mmCIF file of C-alpha atoms in Angstrom:
data_model
loop_
_atom_site.group_PDB
_atom_site.id
_atom_site.type_symbol
_atom_site.label_atom_id
_atom_site.label_comp_id
_atom_site.label_asym_id
_atom_site.label_seq_id
_atom_site.Cartn_x
_atom_site.Cartn_y
_atom_site.Cartn_z
ATOM 1 C CA MET A 326 -24.616 -17.834 -18.457
ATOM 2 C CA ALA A 327 -24.111 -21.554 -18.794
ATOM 3 C CA GLU A 328 -20.955 -22.771 -17.114
ATOM 4 C CA CYS A 329 -18.649 -25.577 -18.054
ATOM 5 C CA TYR A 330 -18.042 -26.820 -14.517
ATOM 6 C CA PRO A 331 -20.946 -27.225 -12.097
ATOM 7 C CA ARG A 332 -21.044 -24.287 -9.680
ATOM 8 C CA VAL A 333 -22.131 -26.326 -6.722
ATOM 9 C CA LEU A 334 -21.843 -30.035 -6.006
ATOM 10 C CA GLU A 335 -23.172 -31.930 -3.046
ATOM 11 C CA THR A 336 -22.356 -35.397 -1.824
ATOM 12 C CA GLU A 337 -23.583 -37.205 1.240
ATOM 13 C CA ARG A 338 -21.358 -35.260 3.600
ATOM 14 C CA LEU A 339 -19.670 -32.566 1.514
ATOM 15 C CA ARG A 340 -20.420 -29.456 -0.443
ATOM 16 C CA PHE A 341 -18.222 -28.043 -3.203
ATOM 17 C CA GLU A 342 -18.174 -24.427 -4.368
ATOM 18 C CA PRO A 343 -15.788 -22.507 -6.615
ATOM 19 C CA LEU A 344 -12.607 -21.891 -4.693
ATOM 20 C CA HIS A 345 -12.319 -18.376 -6.085
ATOM 21 C CA GLU A 346 -15.462 -17.406 -4.210
ATOM 22 C CA VAL A 347 -13.931 -18.208 -0.841
ATOM 23 C CA ASP A 348 -13.122 -15.223 1.324
ATOM 24 C CA PRO A 349 -9.361 -14.609 0.829
ATOM 25 C CA GLN A 350 -8.832 -14.195 4.547
ATOM 26 C CA GLU A 351 -10.476 -17.515 5.334
ATOM 27 C CA TYR A 352 -8.451 -19.201 2.607
ATOM 28 C CA TYR A 353 -5.201 -17.670 3.833
ATOM 29 C CA ARG A 354 -5.821 -18.942 7.343
ATOM 30 C CA PHE A 355 -6.741 -22.414 6.118
ATOM 31 C CA ARG A 356 -3.549 -22.707 4.105
ATOM 32 C CA ARG A 357 -1.326 -21.033 6.655
ATOM 33 C CA ASP A 358 -2.520 -22.990 9.675
ATOM 34 C CA GLN A 359 -1.948 -26.481 8.302
ATOM 35 C CA PRO A 360 0.766 -28.517 9.995
ATOM 36 C CA PRO A 361 3.827 -29.575 7.965
ATOM 37 C CA GLU A 362 2.352 -33.046 7.241
ATOM 38 C CA VAL A 363 -0.114 -31.405 4.898
ATOM 39 C CA TYR A 364 2.684 -29.868 2.843
ATOM 40 C CA ALA A 365 5.027 -32.855 3.010
ATOM 41 C CA TYR A 366 4.063 -34.056 -0.473
ATOM 42 C CA LEU A 367 2.926 -30.819 -2.057
ATOM 43 C CA PRO A 368 5.130 -29.012 -4.568
ATOM 44 C CA PHE A 369 4.702 -25.685 -2.760
ATOM 45 C CA GLU A 370 4.958 -24.058 0.651
ATOM 46 C CA PRO A 371 2.226 -22.419 2.767
ATOM 47 C CA PRO A 372 1.474 -18.828 1.685
ATOM 48 C CA GLU A 373 3.639 -16.278 3.415
ATOM 49 C CA THR A 374 1.225 -13.400 3.009
ATOM 50 C CA PRO A 375 -2.523 -12.921 2.499
ATOM 51 C CA ARG A 376 -1.585 -11.471 -0.864
ATOM 52 C CA GLU A 377 -0.068 -14.777 -1.934
ATOM 53 C CA ALA A 378 -3.249 -16.627 -0.959
ATOM 54 C CA ALA A 379 -5.344 -14.053 -2.832
ATOM 55 C CA ASP A 380 -3.193 -14.585 -5.928
ATOM 56 C CA THR A 381 -3.856 -18.322 -5.744
ATOM 57 C CA LEU A 382 -7.598 -17.603 -5.682
ATOM 58 C CA ALA A 383 -7.255 -15.218 -8.609
ATOM 59 C CA SER A 384 -5.523 -17.834 -10.705
ATOM 60 C CA ALA A 385 -8.214 -20.344 -9.716
ATOM 61 C CA ARG A 386 -10.787 -17.904 -11.113
ATOM 62 C CA GLU A 387 -8.820 -17.451 -14.307
ATOM 63 C CA ASP A 388 -8.536 -21.202 -14.801
ATOM 64 C CA TRP A 389 -12.247 -21.642 -14.079
ATOM 65 C CA ASP A 390 -13.189 -18.991 -16.615
ATOM 66 C CA GLY A 391 -10.662 -20.358 -19.094
ATOM 67 C CA ARG A 392 -12.073 -23.868 -18.596
ATOM 68 C CA SER A 393 -8.642 -25.323 -17.954
ATOM 69 C CA ARG A 394 -9.434 -26.470 -14.429
ATOM 70 C CA ALA A 395 -12.065 -26.300 -11.747
ATOM 71 C CA MET A 396 -10.868 -25.616 -8.213
ATOM 72 C CA TYR A 397 -13.457 -26.224 -5.502
ATOM 73 C CA ALA A 398 -13.586 -25.413 -1.829
ATOM 74 C CA VAL A 399 -14.621 -28.490 0.161
ATOM 75 C CA ARG A 400 -16.896 -28.052 3.182
ATOM 76 C CA PRO A 401 -18.607 -30.651 5.378
ATOM 77 C CA THR A 402 -22.364 -30.190 5.475
ATOM 78 C CA ASP A 403 -23.177 -31.635 8.878
ATOM 79 C CA GLY A 404 -21.729 -32.311 12.283
ATOM 80 C CA GLU A 405 -19.710 -29.857 14.318
ATOM 81 C CA ASP A 406 -17.524 -28.903 11.343
ATOM 82 C CA ALA A 407 -20.451 -28.011 9.107
ATOM 83 C CA GLY A 408 -19.587 -25.139 6.792
ATOM 84 C CA GLU A 409 -15.923 -25.093 7.662
ATOM 85 C CA LEU A 410 -13.286 -24.929 4.939
ATOM 86 C CA ALA A 411 -11.890 -28.470 5.001
ATOM 87 C CA GLY A 412 -9.889 -28.473 1.814
ATOM 88 C CA GLU A 413 -9.646 -27.713 -1.869
ATOM 89 C CA THR A 414 -9.956 -30.042 -4.796
ATOM 90 C CA MET A 415 -9.045 -29.807 -8.443
ATOM 91 C CA LEU A 416 -10.409 -31.191 -11.659
ATOM 92 C CA ALA A 417 -8.124 -30.143 -14.510
ATOM 93 C CA THR A 418 -9.386 -30.695 -18.028
ATOM 94 C CA GLN A 419 -6.913 -31.719 -20.695
ATOM 95 C CA TRP A 420 -9.403 -31.344 -23.503
ATOM 96 C CA ASP A 421 -7.209 -32.391 -26.407
ATOM 97 C CA ARG A 422 -6.500 -35.693 -24.650
ATOM 98 C CA ARG A 423 -9.968 -36.137 -23.162
ATOM 99 C CA VAL A 424 -8.467 -36.603 -19.715
ATOM 100 C CA ALA A 425 -9.441 -35.094 -16.356
ATOM 101 C CA TRP A 426 -6.732 -34.850 -13.692
ATOM 102 C CA LEU A 427 -7.735 -34.837 -10.036
ATOM 103 C CA GLY A 428 -6.016 -33.278 -7.061
ATOM 104 C CA LEU A 429 -6.842 -32.645 -3.409
ATOM 105 C CA ILE A 430 -5.497 -30.787 -0.407
ATOM 106 C CA LEU A 431 -7.319 -31.776 2.746
ATOM 107 C CA GLY A 432 -6.850 -30.011 6.089
ATOM 108 C CA LYS A 433 -5.176 -32.274 8.633
ATOM 109 C CA ARG A 434 -8.180 -32.318 10.928
ATOM 110 C CA PHE A 435 -10.256 -33.857 8.154
ATOM 111 C CA TRP A 436 -7.994 -36.748 7.315
ATOM 112 C CA GLY A 437 -9.179 -40.323 7.793
ATOM 113 C CA ARG A 438 -12.853 -39.677 7.187
ATOM 114 C CA GLY A 439 -13.040 -40.976 3.630
ATOM 115 C CA TYR A 440 -13.614 -37.472 2.256
ATOM 116 C CA SER A 441 -11.098 -38.056 -0.531
ATOM 117 C CA GLY A 442 -13.058 -40.982 -1.953
ATOM 118 C CA GLU A 443 -16.376 -39.199 -1.562
ATOM 119 C CA ARG A 444 -14.964 -36.199 -3.396
ATOM 120 C CA ALA A 445 -13.457 -38.413 -6.094
ATOM 121 C CA ASP A 446 -16.845 -40.063 -6.736
ATOM 122 C CA ALA A 447 -18.322 -36.641 -7.415
ATOM 123 C CA MET A 448 -15.432 -35.548 -9.628
ATOM 124 C CA LEU A 449 -15.505 -38.735 -11.702
ATOM 125 C CA GLU A 450 -19.164 -38.110 -12.361
ATOM 126 C CA VAL A 451 -18.389 -34.582 -13.531
ATOM 127 C CA GLY A 452 -15.482 -35.766 -15.693
ATOM 128 C CA PHE A 453 -17.363 -38.562 -17.402
ATOM 129 C CA ASP A 454 -21.041 -37.616 -17.330
ATOM 130 C CA ARG A 455 -20.964 -33.894 -17.732
ATOM 131 C CA LEU A 456 -17.659 -33.237 -19.477
ATOM 132 C CA ASP A 457 -17.687 -36.396 -21.618
ATOM 133 C CA LEU A 458 -14.016 -37.203 -21.039
ATOM 134 C CA GLU A 459 -12.459 -40.650 -21.534
ATOM 135 C CA TYR A 460 -10.118 -40.996 -18.567
ATOM 136 C CA VAL A 461 -9.817 -39.637 -15.081
ATOM 137 C CA ALA A 462 -6.180 -39.651 -14.001
ATOM 138 C CA VAL A 463 -4.406 -38.952 -10.758
ATOM 139 C CA VAL A 464 -0.809 -39.045 -9.582
ATOM 140 C CA HIS A 465 0.525 -39.173 -6.059
ATOM 141 C CA GLU A 466 4.056 -39.119 -4.842
ATOM 142 C CA VAL A 467 5.556 -42.526 -4.199
ATOM 143 C CA GLY A 468 5.998 -42.736 -0.449
ATOM 144 C CA ASN A 469 2.892 -40.740 0.354
ATOM 145 C CA GLU A 470 1.110 -43.634 2.028
ATOM 146 C CA ASN A 471 -2.023 -41.731 2.991
ATOM 147 C CA SER A 472 -2.637 -40.643 -0.557
ATOM 148 C CA ARG A 473 -1.758 -44.075 -1.880
ATOM 149 C CA ARG A 474 -4.379 -45.753 0.287
ATOM 150 C CA ALA A 475 -7.061 -43.219 -0.529
ATOM 151 C CA VAL A 476 -6.321 -43.162 -4.260
ATOM 152 C CA GLU A 477 -5.996 -46.938 -4.653
ATOM 153 C CA ARG A 478 -9.288 -47.444 -2.889
ATOM 154 C CA TYR A 479 -11.354 -45.171 -5.092
ATOM 155 C CA VAL A 480 -9.494 -45.972 -8.315
ATOM 156 C CA GLU A 481 -10.075 -49.696 -7.851
ATOM 157 C CA ARG A 482 -13.660 -49.180 -6.780
ATOM 158 C CA HIS A 483 -14.293 -47.446 -10.105
ATOM 159 C CA GLY A 484 -12.497 -50.036 -12.214
ATOM 160 C CA GLY A 485 -9.238 -48.171 -12.785
ATOM 161 C CA ARG A 486 -5.736 -49.153 -11.792
ATOM 162 C CA ARG A 487 -2.219 -48.002 -11.169
ATOM 163 C CA GLU A 488 -0.691 -47.900 -14.635
ATOM 164 C CA ALA A 489 2.810 -46.588 -14.120
ATOM 165 C CA THR A 490 5.485 -45.314 -11.791
ATOM 166 C CA LEU A 491 6.776 -42.143 -13.393
ATOM 167 C CA ARG A 492 10.231 -40.702 -12.886
ATOM 168 C CA HIS A 493 11.087 -37.126 -13.718
ATOM 169 C CA TRP A 494 7.429 -36.309 -14.173
ATOM 170 C CA ALA A 495 7.055 -33.170 -12.110
ATOM 171 C CA PRO A 496 9.343 -30.171 -12.701
ATOM 172 C CA ALA A 497 12.632 -30.470 -10.845
ATOM 173 C CA GLU A 498 12.746 -27.621 -8.356
ATOM 174 C CA GLY A 499 16.289 -28.172 -7.242
ATOM 175 C CA GLY A 500 17.201 -31.796 -6.728
ATOM 176 C CA ASP A 501 15.570 -34.781 -8.310
ATOM 177 C CA PRO A 502 11.804 -34.731 -8.553
ATOM 178 C CA PRO A 503 10.056 -37.527 -6.662
ATOM 179 C CA ASP A 504 8.664 -40.587 -8.407
ATOM 180 C CA GLU A 505 4.941 -40.439 -9.015
ATOM 181 C CA ALA A 506 2.419 -43.265 -9.005
ATOM 182 C CA TYR A 507 0.066 -42.749 -11.924
ATOM 183 C CA HIS A 508 -3.489 -44.115 -11.887
ATOM 184 C CA ALA A 509 -6.249 -43.916 -14.458
ATOM 185 C CA VAL A 510 -9.934 -44.808 -14.538
ATOM 186 C CA PRO A 511 -11.320 -45.503 -18.023
ATOM 187 C CA ARG A 512 -14.784 -44.303 -18.796
ATOM 188 C CA GLU A 513 -16.035 -47.789 -19.770
ATOM 189 C CA ALA A 514 -14.982 -49.300 -16.461
ATOM 190 C CA TRP A 515 -16.691 -46.493 -14.602
ATOM 191 C CA GLU A 516 -19.903 -46.913 -16.598
ATOM 192 C CA THR A 517 -19.947 -50.676 -16.096
ATOM 193 C CA ARG A 518 -19.685 -50.285 -12.365
ATOM 194 C CA ARG A 519 -22.265 -47.581 -12.164
ATOM 195 C CA GLY A 520 -24.850 -49.890 -13.735
ATOM 196 C CA PRO A 521 -27.867 -48.820 -15.757
ATOM 197 C CA MET B 379 36.929 -21.333 -26.150
ATOM 198 C CA SER B 380 34.894 -22.776 -28.921
ATOM 199 C CA THR B 381 36.267 -22.357 -32.367
ATOM 200 C CA GLU B 382 32.938 -23.002 -34.058
ATOM 201 C CA PRO B 383 31.799 -19.950 -35.967
ATOM 202 C CA HIS B 384 28.234 -20.424 -34.736
ATOM 203 C CA ALA B 385 28.312 -22.248 -31.466
ATOM 204 C CA SER B 386 25.079 -24.075 -30.929
ATOM 205 C CA LEU B 387 23.465 -25.735 -27.988
ATOM 206 C CA PHE B 388 23.249 -29.045 -29.831
ATOM 207 C CA PRO B 389 25.974 -30.690 -31.886
ATOM 208 C CA ARG B 390 25.410 -30.098 -35.604
ATOM 209 C CA GLU B 391 26.614 -33.540 -36.430
ATOM 210 C CA VAL B 392 26.804 -36.809 -34.527
ATOM 211 C CA THR B 393 28.595 -39.794 -35.994
ATOM 212 C CA THR B 394 28.182 -43.372 -34.824
ATOM 213 C CA GLU B 395 29.637 -46.623 -36.075
ATOM 214 C CA ARG B 396 27.098 -46.958 -38.850
ATOM 215 C CA LEU B 397 25.219 -43.661 -38.957
ATOM 216 C CA ARG B 398 25.687 -39.980 -39.510
ATOM 217 C CA LEU B 399 23.187 -37.640 -37.852
ATOM 218 C CA VAL B 400 23.142 -34.130 -39.290
ATOM 219 C CA ALA B 401 21.054 -31.192 -38.095
ATOM 220 C CA ALA B 402 18.195 -31.132 -40.595
ATOM 221 C CA ASP B 403 17.501 -28.105 -42.747
ATOM 222 C CA ALA B 404 16.895 -27.476 -46.440
ATOM 223 C CA GLU B 405 20.653 -27.684 -47.055
ATOM 224 C CA SER B 406 21.437 -30.972 -45.347
ATOM 225 C CA VAL B 407 18.265 -32.625 -46.642
ATOM 226 C CA ASP B 408 16.876 -32.174 -50.117
ATOM 227 C CA PRO B 409 13.244 -31.213 -49.486
ATOM 228 C CA LEU B 410 12.189 -32.855 -52.736
ATOM 229 C CA GLU B 411 13.849 -36.094 -51.710
ATOM 230 C CA LEU B 412 12.237 -35.902 -48.281
ATOM 231 C CA TYR B 413 8.916 -35.436 -50.028
ATOM 232 C CA GLU B 414 9.549 -38.531 -52.148
ATOM 233 C CA HIS B 415 9.946 -40.633 -49.001
ATOM 234 C CA CYS B 416 7.094 -39.036 -47.074
ATOM 235 C CA ARG B 417 4.450 -38.181 -49.648
ATOM 236 C CA GLU B 418 1.071 -39.879 -49.766
ATOM 237 C CA GLY B 419 1.475 -43.050 -51.745
ATOM 238 C CA ALA B 420 5.255 -43.303 -51.238
ATOM 239 C CA PRO B 421 6.428 -46.894 -50.794
ATOM 240 C CA HIS B 422 5.705 -48.156 -47.223
ATOM 241 C CA VAL B 423 4.831 -44.663 -46.025
ATOM 242 C CA ASP B 424 1.650 -45.830 -44.310
ATOM 243 C CA GLU B 425 3.504 -48.536 -42.464
ATOM 244 C CA VAL B 426 6.279 -46.132 -41.485
ATOM 245 C CA THR B 427 3.922 -43.425 -40.192
ATOM 246 C CA ARG B 428 1.251 -45.660 -38.715
ATOM 247 C CA TYR B 429 2.288 -44.957 -35.117
ATOM 248 C CA LEU B 430 3.808 -41.522 -35.597
ATOM 249 C CA THR B 431 2.498 -38.077 -34.729
ATOM 250 C CA TRP B 432 2.356 -37.019 -38.388
ATOM 251 C CA GLY B 433 0.946 -38.505 -41.562
ATOM 252 C CA PRO B 434 2.148 -38.569 -45.172
ATOM 253 C CA TYR B 435 2.707 -35.205 -46.848
ATOM 254 C CA GLY B 436 0.045 -33.947 -49.200
ATOM 255 C CA THR B 437 2.276 -31.331 -50.813
ATOM 256 C CA VAL B 438 5.940 -30.542 -51.425
ATOM 257 C CA ASN B 439 5.400 -27.452 -49.324
ATOM 258 C CA GLU B 440 5.016 -29.612 -46.204
ATOM 259 C CA ALA B 441 8.554 -30.940 -46.678
ATOM 260 C CA PHE B 442 9.907 -27.376 -46.915
ATOM 261 C CA GLU B 443 7.890 -26.267 -43.907
ATOM 262 C CA PHE B 444 9.056 -29.214 -41.854
ATOM 263 C CA LEU B 445 12.715 -28.527 -42.616
ATOM 264 C CA GLU B 446 12.223 -24.849 -41.788
ATOM 265 C CA THR B 447 10.797 -25.846 -38.433
ATOM 266 C CA CYS B 448 13.764 -28.159 -37.866
ATOM 267 C CA GLU B 449 16.144 -25.316 -38.539
ATOM 268 C CA SER B 450 14.409 -22.769 -36.337
ATOM 269 C CA ASP B 451 14.007 -25.269 -33.469
ATOM 270 C CA PHE B 452 17.698 -26.037 -33.691
ATOM 271 C CA GLU B 453 18.750 -22.396 -33.701
ATOM 272 C CA SER B 454 16.430 -21.451 -30.846
ATOM 273 C CA GLY B 455 17.503 -24.444 -28.775
ATOM 274 C CA ASP B 456 13.955 -25.804 -28.585
ATOM 275 C CA ALA B 457 14.828 -29.123 -30.190
ATOM 276 C CA ALA B 458 17.392 -30.864 -32.357
ATOM 277 C CA HIS B 459 16.045 -32.658 -35.415
ATOM 278 C CA TYR B 460 18.649 -34.768 -37.167
ATOM 279 C CA ALA B 461 18.540 -36.304 -40.585
ATOM 280 C CA VAL B 462 19.887 -39.839 -40.312
ATOM 281 C CA PHE B 463 22.203 -40.971 -43.102
ATOM 282 C CA ALA B 464 23.698 -44.420 -43.596
ATOM 283 C CA GLY B 465 27.407 -44.345 -42.717
ATOM 284 C CA GLU B 466 30.153 -44.768 -45.251
ATOM 285 C CA ASN B 467 30.613 -48.490 -44.652
ATOM 286 C CA GLU B 468 26.937 -49.281 -44.984
ATOM 287 C CA PRO B 469 25.596 -50.736 -48.242
ATOM 288 C CA GLU B 470 23.546 -47.560 -48.810
ATOM 289 C CA ALA B 471 26.371 -45.227 -47.794
ATOM 290 C CA GLY B 472 25.187 -41.636 -47.579
ATOM 291 C CA GLU B 473 21.547 -42.440 -48.202
ATOM 292 C CA PHE B 474 18.830 -40.673 -46.233
ATOM 293 C CA ALA B 475 17.509 -43.253 -43.737
ATOM 294 C CA GLY B 476 15.084 -41.250 -41.596
ATOM 295 C CA MET B 477 14.938 -38.675 -38.832
ATOM 296 C CA ALA B 478 15.943 -38.519 -35.167
ATOM 297 C CA GLY B 479 14.900 -35.908 -32.631
ATOM 298 C CA LEU B 480 15.974 -34.725 -29.215
ATOM 299 C CA SER B 481 13.699 -32.300 -27.357
ATOM 300 C CA PRO B 482 14.959 -30.912 -24.076
ATOM 301 C CA ASP B 483 12.558 -29.933 -21.313
ATOM 302 C CA TRP B 484 14.742 -27.677 -19.210
ATOM 303 C CA ASP B 485 12.242 -27.284 -16.383
ATOM 304 C CA ARG B 486 12.126 -31.005 -15.902
ATOM 305 C CA ARG B 487 15.771 -31.423 -16.866
ATOM 306 C CA LEU B 488 15.051 -34.186 -19.320
ATOM 307 C CA ALA B 489 15.231 -34.872 -23.028
ATOM 308 C CA THR B 490 12.641 -36.732 -25.045
ATOM 309 C CA LEU B 491 13.966 -38.789 -27.946
ATOM 310 C CA GLY B 492 12.076 -39.835 -31.058
ATOM 311 C CA THR B 493 12.859 -41.366 -34.402
ATOM 312 C CA TRP B 494 11.507 -42.872 -37.590
ATOM 313 C CA LEU B 495 13.340 -44.815 -40.261
ATOM 314 C CA ARG B 496 12.517 -45.703 -43.834
ATOM 315 C CA LYS B 497 11.385 -49.288 -43.982
ATOM 316 C CA ARG B 498 14.474 -50.616 -45.758
ATOM 317 C CA PHE B 499 16.526 -49.557 -42.726
ATOM 318 C CA TRP B 500 14.384 -51.387 -40.180
ATOM 319 C CA GLY B 501 15.669 -54.361 -38.231
ATOM 320 C CA ARG B 502 19.332 -53.356 -38.154
ATOM 321 C CA GLY B 503 19.534 -51.831 -34.707
ATOM 322 C CA TYR B 504 19.911 -48.330 -36.124
ATOM 323 C CA SER B 505 17.366 -47.007 -33.656
ATOM 324 C CA GLY B 506 19.352 -48.269 -30.684
ATOM 325 C CA GLU B 507 22.587 -46.920 -32.121
ATOM 326 C CA ARG B 508 21.001 -43.509 -32.657
ATOM 327 C CA ALA B 509 19.519 -43.597 -29.119
ATOM 328 C CA ARG B 510 22.878 -44.363 -27.518
ATOM 329 C CA ALA B 511 24.461 -41.443 -29.349
ATOM 330 C CA LEU B 512 21.712 -39.007 -28.406
ATOM 331 C CA MET B 513 21.656 -40.174 -24.788
ATOM 332 C CA ARG B 514 25.286 -39.159 -24.655
ATOM 333 C CA VAL B 515 24.403 -35.736 -26.027
ATOM 334 C CA ALA B 516 21.607 -35.375 -23.440
ATOM 335 C CA PHE B 517 23.741 -36.338 -20.468
ATOM 336 C CA ASP B 518 27.262 -35.253 -21.405
ATOM 337 C CA ARG B 519 26.658 -32.125 -23.405
ATOM 338 C CA LEU B 520 23.271 -30.871 -22.204
ATOM 339 C CA ASP B 521 23.760 -31.949 -18.593
ATOM 340 C CA LEU B 522 20.213 -33.271 -18.297
ATOM 341 C CA GLU B 523 19.036 -35.705 -15.634
ATOM 342 C CA ALA B 524 16.869 -38.106 -17.611
ATOM 343 C CA VAL B 525 16.027 -39.302 -21.097
ATOM 344 C CA VAL B 526 12.412 -40.106 -21.886
ATOM 345 C CA VAL B 527 11.020 -42.175 -24.742
ATOM 346 C CA THR B 528 7.387 -42.940 -25.462
ATOM 347 C CA CYS B 529 5.754 -45.159 -28.026
ATOM 348 C CA HIS B 530 2.241 -45.873 -29.218
ATOM 349 C CA ALA B 531 0.762 -48.604 -27.051
ATOM 350 C CA GLU B 532 0.085 -50.811 -30.072
ATOM 351 C CA ASN B 533 3.491 -50.389 -31.650
ATOM 352 C CA GLU B 534 4.976 -53.706 -30.572
ATOM 353 C CA LYS B 535 8.064 -53.450 -32.788
ATOM 354 C CA SER B 536 9.112 -50.088 -31.398
ATOM 355 C CA ARG B 537 8.304 -51.140 -27.888
ATOM 356 C CA ARG B 538 10.644 -54.123 -28.160
ATOM 357 C CA ALA B 539 13.423 -52.042 -29.714
ATOM 358 C CA ILE B 540 13.092 -49.287 -27.120
ATOM 359 C CA ARG B 541 12.948 -51.720 -24.240
ATOM 360 C CA LYS B 542 16.171 -53.266 -25.448
ATOM 361 C CA TYR B 543 18.239 -50.099 -25.596
ATOM 362 C CA VAL B 544 16.617 -48.563 -22.521
ATOM 363 C CA GLU B 545 17.342 -51.644 -20.432
ATOM 364 C CA ALA B 546 20.896 -51.827 -21.767
ATOM 365 C CA ALA B 547 21.341 -48.292 -20.452
ATOM 366 C CA GLY B 548 19.982 -49.344 -17.048
ATOM 367 C CA GLY B 549 16.594 -47.656 -17.506
ATOM 368 C CA ARG B 550 13.132 -49.100 -17.503
ATOM 369 C CA GLU B 551 9.653 -49.137 -18.913
ATOM 370 C CA GLU B 552 7.473 -47.214 -16.476
ATOM 371 C CA GLY B 553 3.998 -48.130 -17.605
ATOM 372 C CA LEU B 554 1.095 -47.037 -19.712
ATOM 373 C CA LEU B 555 -0.087 -43.446 -19.986
ATOM 374 C CA ARG B 556 -3.703 -43.085 -21.041
ATOM 375 C CA ASN B 557 -4.509 -40.813 -23.975
ATOM 376 C CA HIS B 558 -1.054 -39.360 -23.607
ATOM 377 C CA THR B 559 -0.118 -38.560 -27.195
ATOM 378 C CA ARG B 560 -1.790 -37.202 -30.287
ATOM 379 C CA TYR B 561 -0.747 -39.597 -33.017
ATOM 380 C CA ARG B 562 -1.498 -39.506 -36.696
ATOM 381 C CA ASP B 563 -4.870 -41.167 -36.201
ATOM 382 C CA GLY B 564 -5.814 -39.383 -33.015
ATOM 383 C CA VAL B 565 -5.114 -39.534 -29.317
ATOM 384 C CA ALA B 566 -3.898 -42.876 -27.975
ATOM 385 C CA ASP B 567 -2.148 -44.524 -25.036
ATOM 386 C CA SER B 568 1.651 -44.531 -24.804
ATOM 387 C CA TYR B 569 4.239 -46.559 -22.981
ATOM 388 C CA ARG B 570 6.792 -44.377 -21.249
ATOM 389 C CA PHE B 571 10.420 -45.279 -20.683
ATOM 390 C CA THR B 572 13.102 -43.401 -18.754
ATOM 391 C CA VAL B 573 16.842 -43.631 -18.281
ATOM 392 C CA THR B 574 18.366 -41.517 -15.526
ATOM 393 C CA ARG B 575 21.778 -39.965 -15.677
ATOM 394 C CA GLU B 576 23.041 -42.310 -12.927
ATOM 395 C CA GLU B 577 21.795 -45.411 -14.699
ATOM 396 C CA TRP B 578 23.332 -44.316 -17.936
ATOM 397 C CA ALA B 579 26.659 -43.395 -16.325
ATOM 398 C CA GLU B 580 26.857 -46.777 -14.673
ATOM 399 C CA ASN B 581 26.015 -48.778 -17.774
ATOM 400 C CA LEU B 582 27.103 -46.795 -20.802
ATOM 401 C CA GLY B 583 28.742 -43.622 -19.575
ATOM 402 C CA GLN B 584 32.254 -45.013 -19.782
ATOM 403 C CA ALA B 585 31.746 -46.721 -23.106
ATOM 404 C CA VAL B 586 33.996 -45.168 -25.711
ATOM 405 C CA GLU B 587 31.571 -46.306 -28.372
ATOM 406 C CA ALA B 588 31.867 -44.173 -31.426
ATOM 407 C CA ASP B 589 31.999 -40.704 -30.033
ATOM 408 C CA PRO B 590 34.200 -38.913 -32.503
ATOM 409 C CA ASN B 591 32.433 -35.685 -31.514
ATOM 410 C CA ALA B 592 33.904 -35.692 -28.049
ATOM 411 C CA GLY B 593 36.133 -32.744 -27.535
ATOM 412 C CA THR B 594 35.087 -30.704 -30.527
ATOM 413 C CA ASP B 595 33.792 -28.012 -28.207
ATOM 414 C CA GLY B 596 36.968 -27.851 -26.163
#
């Protein structure tokens, strides 16, 4: 059966497969074993049980089948980490607005390699070329300097920009929600830069 | 204890210096009059609705349906839709001037405000007056943390008016959201503005400005 989201994507150094096909045990360990830095700017905690991790995978499958968002497992394809679960990335499709929203959780060991930008390049291509959307958008928490650097780099490279600093954007889970830096890449800018 | 026979989440009526906001339903607003202002071909209706999320009514039934939605949203606590009437000292005392809405998002602890006015009521600062009154409802009565306003990116008039009352309350324009809102003519970009509870308290919270509703729930 034809699928909305590509099942497999490959970039120079990375391979992406549906997150819901990852072995639940492997996924649980990946999430559980990350140091606190990885969760510092995420709106949730590490899973407390394998069951919790399995539930996350189940909802990823539901969202994939429902075409509301694609969650991919990210694995390096070469070097000593080849095949390892390095992270998970999201492309959420807001169809009625023609916007794709990106997200990424990268294991600490894989930070600083430019994987985020490489992944974003692939996701922008899916959002614009395959899914025919008009904008690719991403938010990161203000103060998350690692994300800021990574996001600014790929957003600017593709002709987008930081458009707003949003307050009270995410749900308030006790206390004030953090401010979010909102970036968007318009389809035209992306096409211009890609060339013929 | 409240002495209101039907206590509601939102105030049924909010009075300001020049305006009276009344929870809209088929009693407080004559559906046939609403239709006259909002029907296709009504004077200035295209200009009024150009940057709104709805377009002119094709049938009288749409006016009834809209007011029914207003009533059920109000009763369920989903949103307050007020009919705006010119106050008693205004030249058009008691006349229907437009609508004003307040939609709480309890998860995010914020309220989104919106409004439209008939063209003859433009340019008088009614929108700012209505916003100040509903900000007070959002912060004082509903205990929310922020008030959000958005406008169509090309709606320069609204943007100026919003910026003025938002900045007076200590808030700010945050930037441009791409394809954020489905307007009458399709999806378009919006500017987003926010005022936090702290900003409001510091700038307007103490103002005694026209709050005759204070204390009615005591």
